[in-house]
Coordinates of C-alpha atoms and ligand atoms in Angstrom, one line a residue:
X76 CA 30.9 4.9 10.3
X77 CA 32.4 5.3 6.7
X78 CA 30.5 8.3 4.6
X79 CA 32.0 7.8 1.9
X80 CA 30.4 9.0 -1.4
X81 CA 27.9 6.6 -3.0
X82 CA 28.9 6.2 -6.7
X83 CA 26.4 7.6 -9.3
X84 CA 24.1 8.7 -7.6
X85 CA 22.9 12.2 -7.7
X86 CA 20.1 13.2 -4.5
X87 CA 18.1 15.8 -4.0
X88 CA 16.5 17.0 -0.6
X89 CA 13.6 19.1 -1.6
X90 CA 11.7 17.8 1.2
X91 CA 14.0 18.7 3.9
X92 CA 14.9 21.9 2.3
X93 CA 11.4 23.0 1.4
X94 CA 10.1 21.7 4.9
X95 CA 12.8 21.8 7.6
X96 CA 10.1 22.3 10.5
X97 CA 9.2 18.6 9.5
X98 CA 12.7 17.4 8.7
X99 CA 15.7 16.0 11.1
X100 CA 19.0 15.5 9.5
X101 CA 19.9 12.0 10.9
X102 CA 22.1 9.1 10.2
X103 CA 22.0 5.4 9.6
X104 CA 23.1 2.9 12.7
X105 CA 25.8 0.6 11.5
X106 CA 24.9 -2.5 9.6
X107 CA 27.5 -5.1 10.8
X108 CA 27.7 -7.4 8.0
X109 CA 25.4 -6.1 5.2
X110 CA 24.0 -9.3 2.7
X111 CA 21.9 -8.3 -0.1
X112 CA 18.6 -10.4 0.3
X113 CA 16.5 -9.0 -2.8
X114 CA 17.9 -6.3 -5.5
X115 CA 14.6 -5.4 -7.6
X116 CA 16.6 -4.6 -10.8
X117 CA 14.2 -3.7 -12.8
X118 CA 13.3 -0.8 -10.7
X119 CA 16.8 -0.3 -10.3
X120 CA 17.4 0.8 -14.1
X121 CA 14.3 2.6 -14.1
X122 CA 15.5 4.9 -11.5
X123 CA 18.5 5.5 -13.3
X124 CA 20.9 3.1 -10.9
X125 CA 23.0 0.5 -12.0
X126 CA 22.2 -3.0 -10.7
X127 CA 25.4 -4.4 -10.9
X128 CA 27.1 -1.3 -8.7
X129 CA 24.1 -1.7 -6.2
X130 CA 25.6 -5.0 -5.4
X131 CA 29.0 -3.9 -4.3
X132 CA 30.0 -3.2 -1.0
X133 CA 29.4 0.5 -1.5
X134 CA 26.0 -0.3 -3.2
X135 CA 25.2 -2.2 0.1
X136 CA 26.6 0.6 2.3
X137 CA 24.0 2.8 0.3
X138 CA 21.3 0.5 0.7
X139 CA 21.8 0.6 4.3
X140 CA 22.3 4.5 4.6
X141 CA 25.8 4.2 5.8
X142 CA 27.7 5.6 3.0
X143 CA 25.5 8.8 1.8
X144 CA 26.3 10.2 -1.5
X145 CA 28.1 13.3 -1.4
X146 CA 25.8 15.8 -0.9
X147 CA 22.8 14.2 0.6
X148 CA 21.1 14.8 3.9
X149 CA 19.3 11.7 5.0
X150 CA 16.5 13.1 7.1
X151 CA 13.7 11.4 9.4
X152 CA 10.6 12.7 8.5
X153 CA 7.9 14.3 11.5
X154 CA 4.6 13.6 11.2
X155 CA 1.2 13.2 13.1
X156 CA -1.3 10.5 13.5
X157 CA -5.1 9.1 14.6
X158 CA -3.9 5.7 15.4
X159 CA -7.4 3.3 15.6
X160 CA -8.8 6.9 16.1
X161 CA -6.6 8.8 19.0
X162 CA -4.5 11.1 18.3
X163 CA -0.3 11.1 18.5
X164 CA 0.9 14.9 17.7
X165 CA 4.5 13.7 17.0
X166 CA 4.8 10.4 15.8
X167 CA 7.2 10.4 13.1
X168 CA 9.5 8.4 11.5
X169 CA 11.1 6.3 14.3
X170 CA 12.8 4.2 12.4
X171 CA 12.9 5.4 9.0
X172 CA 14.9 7.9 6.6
X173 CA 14.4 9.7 3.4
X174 CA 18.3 9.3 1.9
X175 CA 17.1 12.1 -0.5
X176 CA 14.8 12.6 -4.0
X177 CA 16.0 11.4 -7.4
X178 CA 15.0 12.1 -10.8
X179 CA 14.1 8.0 -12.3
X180 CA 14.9 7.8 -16.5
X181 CA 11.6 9.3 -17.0
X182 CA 12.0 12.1 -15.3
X183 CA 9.7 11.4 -12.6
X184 CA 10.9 12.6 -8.8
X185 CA 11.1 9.9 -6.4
X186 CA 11.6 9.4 -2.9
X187 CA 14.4 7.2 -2.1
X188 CA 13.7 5.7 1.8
X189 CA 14.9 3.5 3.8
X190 CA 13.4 1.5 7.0
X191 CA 14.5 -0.6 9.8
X192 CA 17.9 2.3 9.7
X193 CA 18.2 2.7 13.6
X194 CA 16.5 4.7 16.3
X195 CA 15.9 8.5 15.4
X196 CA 14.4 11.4 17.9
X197 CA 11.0 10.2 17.0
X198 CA 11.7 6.3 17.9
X199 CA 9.6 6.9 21.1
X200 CA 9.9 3.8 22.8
X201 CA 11.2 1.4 19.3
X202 CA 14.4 0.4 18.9
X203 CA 14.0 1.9 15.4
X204 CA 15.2 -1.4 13.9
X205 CA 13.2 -4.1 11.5
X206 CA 13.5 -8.1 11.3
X207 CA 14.2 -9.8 7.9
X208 CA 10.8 -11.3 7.8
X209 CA 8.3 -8.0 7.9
X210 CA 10.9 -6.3 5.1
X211 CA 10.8 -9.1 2.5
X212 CA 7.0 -8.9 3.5
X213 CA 6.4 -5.3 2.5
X214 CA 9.1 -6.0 -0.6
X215 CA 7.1 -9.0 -1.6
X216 CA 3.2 -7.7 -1.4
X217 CA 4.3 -3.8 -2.6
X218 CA 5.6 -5.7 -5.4
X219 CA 2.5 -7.8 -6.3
X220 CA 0.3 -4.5 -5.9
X221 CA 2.8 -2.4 -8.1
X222 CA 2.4 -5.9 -10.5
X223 CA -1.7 -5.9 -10.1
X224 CA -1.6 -2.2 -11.1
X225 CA -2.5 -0.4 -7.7
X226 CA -0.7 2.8 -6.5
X227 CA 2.4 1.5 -4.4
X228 CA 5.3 2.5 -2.5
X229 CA 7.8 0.3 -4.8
X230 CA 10.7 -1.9 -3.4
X231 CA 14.0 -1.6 -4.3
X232 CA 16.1 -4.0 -1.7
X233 CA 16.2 -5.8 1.6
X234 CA 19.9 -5.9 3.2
X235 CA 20.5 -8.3 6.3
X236 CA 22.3 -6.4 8.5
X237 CA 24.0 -8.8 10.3
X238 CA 22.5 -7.5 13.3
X239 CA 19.9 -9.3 15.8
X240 CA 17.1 -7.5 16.4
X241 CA 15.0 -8.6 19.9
X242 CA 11.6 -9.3 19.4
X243 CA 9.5 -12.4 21.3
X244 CA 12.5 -14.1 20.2
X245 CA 16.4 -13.0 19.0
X246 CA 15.6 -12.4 14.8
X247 CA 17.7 -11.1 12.1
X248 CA 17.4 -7.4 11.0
X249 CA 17.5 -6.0 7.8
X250 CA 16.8 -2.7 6.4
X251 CA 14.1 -1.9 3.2
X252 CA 14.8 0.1 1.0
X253 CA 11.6 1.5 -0.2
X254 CA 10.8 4.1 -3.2
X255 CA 7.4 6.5 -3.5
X256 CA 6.6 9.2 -5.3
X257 CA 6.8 11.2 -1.9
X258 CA 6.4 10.0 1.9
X259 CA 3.6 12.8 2.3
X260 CA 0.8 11.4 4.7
X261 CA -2.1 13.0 6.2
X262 CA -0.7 12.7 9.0
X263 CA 2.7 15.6 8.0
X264 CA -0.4 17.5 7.7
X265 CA -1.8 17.2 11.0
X266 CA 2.1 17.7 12.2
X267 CA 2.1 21.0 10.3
X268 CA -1.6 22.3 12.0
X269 CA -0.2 21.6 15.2
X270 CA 2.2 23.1 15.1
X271 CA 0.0 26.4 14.8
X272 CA 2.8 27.6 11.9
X273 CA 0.4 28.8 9.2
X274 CA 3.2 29.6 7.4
X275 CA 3.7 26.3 7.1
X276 CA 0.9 24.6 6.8
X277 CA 1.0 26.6 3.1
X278 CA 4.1 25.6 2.6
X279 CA 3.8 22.0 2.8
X280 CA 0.3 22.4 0.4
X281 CA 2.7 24.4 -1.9
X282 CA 4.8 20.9 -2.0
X283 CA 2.1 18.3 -2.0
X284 CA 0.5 20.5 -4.9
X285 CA 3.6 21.2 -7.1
X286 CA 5.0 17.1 -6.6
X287 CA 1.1 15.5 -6.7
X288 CA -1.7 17.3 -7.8
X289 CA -0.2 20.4 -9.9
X290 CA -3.5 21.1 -11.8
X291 CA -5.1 22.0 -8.5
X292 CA -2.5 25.4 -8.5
X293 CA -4.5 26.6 -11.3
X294 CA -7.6 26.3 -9.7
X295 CA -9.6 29.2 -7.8
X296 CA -9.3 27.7 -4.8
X297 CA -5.9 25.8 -4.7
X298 CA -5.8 23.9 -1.4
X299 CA -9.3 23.1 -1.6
X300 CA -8.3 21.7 -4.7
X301 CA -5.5 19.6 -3.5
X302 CA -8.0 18.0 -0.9
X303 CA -9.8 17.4 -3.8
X304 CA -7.4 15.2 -5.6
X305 CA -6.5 13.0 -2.4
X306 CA -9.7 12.7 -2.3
X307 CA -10.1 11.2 -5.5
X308 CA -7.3 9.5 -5.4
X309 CA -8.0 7.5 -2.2
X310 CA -11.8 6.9 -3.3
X311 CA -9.8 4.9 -6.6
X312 CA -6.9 3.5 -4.2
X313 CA -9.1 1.8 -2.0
X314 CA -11.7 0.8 -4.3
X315 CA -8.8 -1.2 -6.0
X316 CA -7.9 -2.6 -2.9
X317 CA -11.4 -4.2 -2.3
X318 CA -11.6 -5.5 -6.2
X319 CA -8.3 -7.5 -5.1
X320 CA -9.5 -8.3 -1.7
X321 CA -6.3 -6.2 -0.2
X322 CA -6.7 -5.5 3.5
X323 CA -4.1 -3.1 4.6
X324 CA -4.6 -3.9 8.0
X325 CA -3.5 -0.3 9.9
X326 CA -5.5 2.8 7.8
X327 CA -4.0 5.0 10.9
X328 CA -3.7 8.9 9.2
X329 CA -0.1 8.5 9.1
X330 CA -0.2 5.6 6.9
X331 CA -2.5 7.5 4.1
X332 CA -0.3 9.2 1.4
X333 CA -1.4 12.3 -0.2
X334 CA -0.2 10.7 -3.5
X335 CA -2.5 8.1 -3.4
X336 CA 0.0 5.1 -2.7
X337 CA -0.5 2.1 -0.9
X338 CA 2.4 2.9 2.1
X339 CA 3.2 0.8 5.2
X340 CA 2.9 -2.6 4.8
X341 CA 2.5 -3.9 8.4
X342 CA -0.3 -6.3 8.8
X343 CA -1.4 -6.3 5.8
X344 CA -2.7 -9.6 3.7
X345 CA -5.4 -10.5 0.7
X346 CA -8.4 -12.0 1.3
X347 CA -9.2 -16.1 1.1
X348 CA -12.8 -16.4 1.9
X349 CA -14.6 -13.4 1.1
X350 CA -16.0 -11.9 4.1
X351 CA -15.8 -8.3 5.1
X352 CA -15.4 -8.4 8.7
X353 CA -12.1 -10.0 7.9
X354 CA -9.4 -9.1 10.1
X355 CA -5.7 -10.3 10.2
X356 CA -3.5 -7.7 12.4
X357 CA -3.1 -9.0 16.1
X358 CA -3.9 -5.6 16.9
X359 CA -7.5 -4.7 15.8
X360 CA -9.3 -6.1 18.7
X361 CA -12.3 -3.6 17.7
X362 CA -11.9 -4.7 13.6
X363 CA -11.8 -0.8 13.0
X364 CA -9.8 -1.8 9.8
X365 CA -11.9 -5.0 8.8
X366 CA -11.9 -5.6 5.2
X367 CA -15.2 -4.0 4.8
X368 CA -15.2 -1.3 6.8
X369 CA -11.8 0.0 4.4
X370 CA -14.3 2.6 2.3
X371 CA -15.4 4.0 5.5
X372 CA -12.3 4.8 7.2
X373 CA -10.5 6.0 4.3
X374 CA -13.3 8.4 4.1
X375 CA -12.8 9.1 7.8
X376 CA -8.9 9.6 7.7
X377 CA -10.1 12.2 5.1
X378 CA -11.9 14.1 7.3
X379 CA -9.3 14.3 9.3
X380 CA -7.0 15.9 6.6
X381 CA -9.6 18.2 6.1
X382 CA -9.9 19.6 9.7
X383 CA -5.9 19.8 9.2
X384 CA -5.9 21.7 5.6
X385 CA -9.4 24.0 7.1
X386 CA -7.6 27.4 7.2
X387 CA -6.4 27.3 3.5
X388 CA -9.9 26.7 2.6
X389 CA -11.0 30.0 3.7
X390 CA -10.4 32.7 5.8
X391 CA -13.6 32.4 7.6
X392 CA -13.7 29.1 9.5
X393 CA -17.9 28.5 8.8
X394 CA -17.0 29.1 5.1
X395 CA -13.9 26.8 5.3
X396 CA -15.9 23.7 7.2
X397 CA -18.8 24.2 4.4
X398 CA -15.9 23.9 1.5
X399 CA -14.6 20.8 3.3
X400 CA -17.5 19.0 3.8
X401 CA -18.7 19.4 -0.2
X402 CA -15.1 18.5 -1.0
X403 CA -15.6 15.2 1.3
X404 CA -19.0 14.6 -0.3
X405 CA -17.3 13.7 -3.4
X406 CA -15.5 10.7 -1.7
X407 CA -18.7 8.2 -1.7
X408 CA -20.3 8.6 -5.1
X409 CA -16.4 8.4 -6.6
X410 CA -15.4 5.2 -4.4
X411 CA -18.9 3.8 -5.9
X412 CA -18.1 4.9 -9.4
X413 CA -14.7 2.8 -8.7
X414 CA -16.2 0.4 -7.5
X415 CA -18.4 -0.1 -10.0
X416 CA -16.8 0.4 -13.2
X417 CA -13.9 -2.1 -11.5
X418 CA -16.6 -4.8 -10.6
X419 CA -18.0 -4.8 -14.2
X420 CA -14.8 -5.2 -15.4
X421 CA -14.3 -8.6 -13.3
X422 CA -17.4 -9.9 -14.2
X423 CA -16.6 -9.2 -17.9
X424 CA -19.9 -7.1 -18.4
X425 CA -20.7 -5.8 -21.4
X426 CA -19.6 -1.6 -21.6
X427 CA -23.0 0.5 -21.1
X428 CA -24.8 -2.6 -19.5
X429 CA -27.8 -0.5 -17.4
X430 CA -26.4 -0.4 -13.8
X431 CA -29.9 -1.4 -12.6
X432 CA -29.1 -4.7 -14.3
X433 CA -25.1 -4.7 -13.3
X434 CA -25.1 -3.6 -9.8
X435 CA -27.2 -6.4 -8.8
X436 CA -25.3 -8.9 -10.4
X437 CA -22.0 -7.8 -8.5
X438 CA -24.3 -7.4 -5.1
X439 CA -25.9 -10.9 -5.3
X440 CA -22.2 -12.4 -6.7
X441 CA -20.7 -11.0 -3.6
X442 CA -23.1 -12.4 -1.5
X443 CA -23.2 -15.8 -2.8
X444 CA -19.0 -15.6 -2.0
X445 CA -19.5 -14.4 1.6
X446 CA -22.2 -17.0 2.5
X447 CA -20.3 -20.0 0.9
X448 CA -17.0 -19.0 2.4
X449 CA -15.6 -19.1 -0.9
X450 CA -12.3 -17.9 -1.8
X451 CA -12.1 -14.2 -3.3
X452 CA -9.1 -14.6 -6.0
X453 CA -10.3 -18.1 -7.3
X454 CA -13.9 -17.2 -7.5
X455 CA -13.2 -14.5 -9.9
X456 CA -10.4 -15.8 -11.9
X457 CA -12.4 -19.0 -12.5
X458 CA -15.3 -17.0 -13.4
X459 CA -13.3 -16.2 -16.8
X460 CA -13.2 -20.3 -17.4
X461 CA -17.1 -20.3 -16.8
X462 CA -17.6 -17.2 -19.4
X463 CA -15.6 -19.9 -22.0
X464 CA -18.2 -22.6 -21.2
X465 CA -16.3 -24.4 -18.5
X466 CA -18.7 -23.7 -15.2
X467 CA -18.0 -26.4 -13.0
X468 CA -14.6 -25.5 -11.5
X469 CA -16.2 -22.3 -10.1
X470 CA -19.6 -23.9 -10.0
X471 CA -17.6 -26.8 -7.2
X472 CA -16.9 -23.8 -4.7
X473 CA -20.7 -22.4 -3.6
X474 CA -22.3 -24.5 -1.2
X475 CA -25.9 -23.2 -2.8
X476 CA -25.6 -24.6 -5.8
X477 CA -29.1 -23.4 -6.7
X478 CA -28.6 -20.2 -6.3
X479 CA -25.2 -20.7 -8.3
X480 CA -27.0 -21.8 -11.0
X481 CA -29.4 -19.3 -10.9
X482 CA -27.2 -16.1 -10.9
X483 CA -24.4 -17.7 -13.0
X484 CA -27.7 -17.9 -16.2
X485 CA -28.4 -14.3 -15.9
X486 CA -24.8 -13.7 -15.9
X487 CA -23.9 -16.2 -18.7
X488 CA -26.8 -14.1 -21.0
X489 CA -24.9 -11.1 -21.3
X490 CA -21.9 -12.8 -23.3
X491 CA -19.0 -12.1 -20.8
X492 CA -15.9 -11.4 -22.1
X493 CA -13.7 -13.9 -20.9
X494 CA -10.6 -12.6 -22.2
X495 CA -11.1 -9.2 -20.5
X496 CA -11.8 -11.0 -16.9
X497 CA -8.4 -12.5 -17.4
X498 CA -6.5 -9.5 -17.6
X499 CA -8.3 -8.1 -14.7
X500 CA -8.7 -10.8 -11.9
X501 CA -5.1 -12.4 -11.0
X502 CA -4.2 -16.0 -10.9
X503 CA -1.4 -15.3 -8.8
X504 CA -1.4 -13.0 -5.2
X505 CA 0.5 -13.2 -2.4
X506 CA -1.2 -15.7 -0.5
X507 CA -0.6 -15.9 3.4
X508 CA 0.5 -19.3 3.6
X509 CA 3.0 -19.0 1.0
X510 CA 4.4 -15.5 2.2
X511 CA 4.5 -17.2 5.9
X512 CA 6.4 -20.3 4.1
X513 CA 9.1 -17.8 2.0
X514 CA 9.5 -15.1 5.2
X515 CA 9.8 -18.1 7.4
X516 CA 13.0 -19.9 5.3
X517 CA 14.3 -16.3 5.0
X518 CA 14.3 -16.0 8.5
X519 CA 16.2 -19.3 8.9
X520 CA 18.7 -18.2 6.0
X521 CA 17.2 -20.0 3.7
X522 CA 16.0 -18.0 0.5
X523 CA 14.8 -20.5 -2.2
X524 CA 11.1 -20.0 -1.6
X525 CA 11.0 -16.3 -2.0
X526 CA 11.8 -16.4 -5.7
X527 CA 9.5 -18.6 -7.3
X528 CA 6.9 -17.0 -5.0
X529 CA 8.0 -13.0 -5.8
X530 CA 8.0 -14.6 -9.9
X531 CA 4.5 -15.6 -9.6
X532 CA 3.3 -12.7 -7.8
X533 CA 4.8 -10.1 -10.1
X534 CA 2.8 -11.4 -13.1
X535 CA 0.0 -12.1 -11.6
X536 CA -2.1 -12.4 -14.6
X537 CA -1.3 -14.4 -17.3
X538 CA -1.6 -18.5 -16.2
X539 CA 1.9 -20.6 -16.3
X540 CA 2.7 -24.3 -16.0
X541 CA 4.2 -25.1 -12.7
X542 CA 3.0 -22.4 -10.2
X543 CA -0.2 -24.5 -9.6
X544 CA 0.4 -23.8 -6.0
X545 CA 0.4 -20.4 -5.8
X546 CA -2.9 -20.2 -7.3
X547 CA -4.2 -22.8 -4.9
X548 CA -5.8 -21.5 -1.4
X549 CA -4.0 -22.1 1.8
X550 CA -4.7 -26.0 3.0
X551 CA -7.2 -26.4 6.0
X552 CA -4.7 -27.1 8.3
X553 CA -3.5 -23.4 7.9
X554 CA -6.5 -22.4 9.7
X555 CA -8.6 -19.8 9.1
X556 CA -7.7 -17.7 12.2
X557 CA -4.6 -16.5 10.1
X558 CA -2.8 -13.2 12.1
X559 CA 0.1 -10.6 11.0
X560 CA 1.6 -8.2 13.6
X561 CA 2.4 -4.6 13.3
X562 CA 5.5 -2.6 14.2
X563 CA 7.4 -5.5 14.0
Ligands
AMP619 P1 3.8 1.9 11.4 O1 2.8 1.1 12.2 O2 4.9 1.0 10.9 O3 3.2 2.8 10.4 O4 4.5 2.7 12.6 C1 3.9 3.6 13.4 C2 4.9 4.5 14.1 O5 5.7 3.7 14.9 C3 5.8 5.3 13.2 O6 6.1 6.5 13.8 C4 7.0 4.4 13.1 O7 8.2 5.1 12.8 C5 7.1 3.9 14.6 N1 7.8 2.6 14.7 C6 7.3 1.4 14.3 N2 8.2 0.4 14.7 C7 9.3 1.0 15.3 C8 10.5 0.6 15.8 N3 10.9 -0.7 15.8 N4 11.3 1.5 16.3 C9 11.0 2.8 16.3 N5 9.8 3.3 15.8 C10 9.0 2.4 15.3
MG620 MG1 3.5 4.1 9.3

């Protein structure tokens, strides 16, 4: 394999240098015949790479983790993990590297990561590789959240590899490679308690603190601080993620960031019909991670960080559970407030509207979506036409017309600001037919439906001639029984 030095680029390895306990220096696998599939330029420059260099052979070699800058020490990262609630002590990244940190133009530290990169000592029974299809699938949807404006991993490429990868049938394999402000999860932090290292178990807090939540080392109580802030930062994560109708399909602890980032996009997919026990991932038999039920386990997985992060709370473990479980307390009446202020905002409510008269509004709107099977994205974006005067495009999708009529008057008497529903409920999301349509083609070498389909989701807000269809719900002969896999 050729090691050569990657052009440019300057790494870092805080992580693995800061953390070694959770850190194993590891290499790439060979990428046969590497073919650039998607270079996402713009987040190219604004980490400081040049696009055009990225697209070389050595570019590619980077992009694939075969040619490491000089310097760098790609390691997999350990980690721990309640997957649908039983817990793996040493799951890890089986098929995954962090190449090293970088410093992007605005001096911001980011993780630079790649997945599908071969089997590493954590691969378990994987063959720590990744099929085109599920990497232009995390590229594409990360993108659209990153473009909606919710906390995301970003994407920077998909190479082919030119190898096959064996799944139900022979596919081609590619490798993502994927940029976050870190790749800590609650689950590093269940690795660290395990591990029965105090030591390190404050280390890695020092870490998370210093690259997420610095505020909270000023405070009296540091760590209980930093739970804190993930706290608050998951209650506004997934309260975003329910305003778009995001389901992420696999809320396992090692899939929750400490930053706050969407992370792992497996079976993930938005929302047609609005219904909360929607669930797409062949996986979740049980609908643990139903759309609905997203609040609940994200305050669940906290819980679990908490029992992890217990002895930096206090010496005293009764004192420590009693911090913890205030801390925790904080996570319902912040994912409301989220919720809340987010749900005004898409129905265009007036600011310092009485939430006795607003919370009702969004509760009986909500309801009138579930019972008429109506779907989530055009409900709300067509809401802003009916706050202009035009009502019967969103008026044609309820079944109870009545009751409609009656909730759209109350509605319509607070003046609505149409404009301001328009820059807050998309037009354009990755819609599961048209992602299965572009991943599909992809799959079969054929990459013309990915662009118009990655343009329209990227600006997701503002309406353009000509991308009629990707505003337009999946036809009924899609089904509505629509699955995604996981680990794939
Ligand atoms: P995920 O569901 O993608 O978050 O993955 C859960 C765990 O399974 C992580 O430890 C992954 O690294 C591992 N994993 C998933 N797919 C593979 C694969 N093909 N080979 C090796 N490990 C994998
Ligand atoms: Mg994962």
């Amino acid at each position: 394999m050729s090691l050569a030095p990657a052009p440019t680029l300057s790494l870092d390895h805080r992580f693995a240098r800061e953390l070694p306990e959770l850190a194993v220096a590891w290499q790439a696998d060979d990428a046969p015949d590497p073919r650039l599939l998607l270079l996402n330029e713009p987040l190219a420059t604004e980490l400081g790479l040049d696009p055009a260099t990225l697209r070389t052979a050595e570019g590619l070699r980077l992009l694939v983790g075969t040619a490491v800058p000089a310097g760098a020490t790609p390691v997999a990262q350990g980690y721990a993990g309640h997957q649908f609630g039983g817990f793996v002590p040493r799951l890890g990244d089986g098929r995954a590297l962090l190449l090293g940190e970088l410093t992007d133009v605005e001096g911001r530290l980011r993780d630079l990561h790649l997945k599908g990169s071969g089997r590493t000592p954590f691969a378990r029974g994987g063959d720590g590789l990744a099929a085109v299809g599920p990497m232009l699938r995390e590229y594409v949807i990360s993108e659209a959240m990153h473009a909606l404006g919710i906390p995301t991993t970003r994407s920077l490429a998909v190479v082919a590899t030119g190898r096959s990868v064996r799944r139900e049938t022979l596919l081609p394999g590619a490798v993502l490679a994927r940029v976050a402000s870190s790749h800590l999860r609650v689950g590093s932090f269940q690795y660290a308690r395990v591990s029965g290292d105090a030591e390190l178990l404050r280390r890695l807090a020092d870490h998370a603190i210093s690259r997420h939540h610095p505020d909270a080392a000023q405070a009296e109580n540091p760590y209980l601080a930093l739970f804190a802030a993930v706290v608050t930062a998951q209650a506004e994560l997934v309260a975003r993620w329910m305003q778009v109708g995001f389901v992420h399909g696999v809320m396992n602890t090692d899939n929750v960031t400490i930053s706050g980032e969407t992370i792992d996009y497996g079976p993930c997919a938005f929302l047609e019909a609005h219904d909360p026990a929607t669930v797409y991932s062949s996986i979740d038999h049980g609908g643990r991670y139903a759309y609905g039920n997203q609040p609940i386990v994200a305050e669940w997985d906290l819980a679990r960080l908490a029992e992890a992060m217990l002895p930096l709370f206090a010496e005293e473990q009764e004192r420590a559970i009693e911090l913890a479980v205030a801390a925790l307390g904080e996570f319902r009446p912040q994912y409301d407030a989220a919720w809340s202020a987010g749900m005004r905002a898409k129905l265009g409510l007036p600011e310092g509207l009485d939430d006795a008269v607003a919370a009702p509004l969004v509760e009986e709107f909500l309801i009138l979506l579930q019972a008429g099977h109506v779907d989530h994205t055009s409900a709300f974006r067509l809401l802003g036409a009916a706050a202009r005067g035009d009502v019967d495009p969103v008026r044609n999708l309820f079944l109870d017309l009545a009751s409609f009529d009656a909730w759209s008057e109350g509605w319509r008497a607070l003046a609505p600001d149409a404009d301001a529903m328009d820059r807050v409920n998309p037009l354009y999301i990755p819609r599961n037919h048209l992602v299965e349509e572009a991943l599909t083609a992809a799959t079969e070498g054929d990459l013309a439906p990915l662009g118009p389909l990655l343009d329209a989701v990227t600006h997701p807000y503002a309406e353009r001639p000509g991308l009629e269809r990707y505003a337009t719900p999946a036809p009924a002969d899609f089904g509505t029984t629509y699955q995604t896999f996981c680990g794939t």
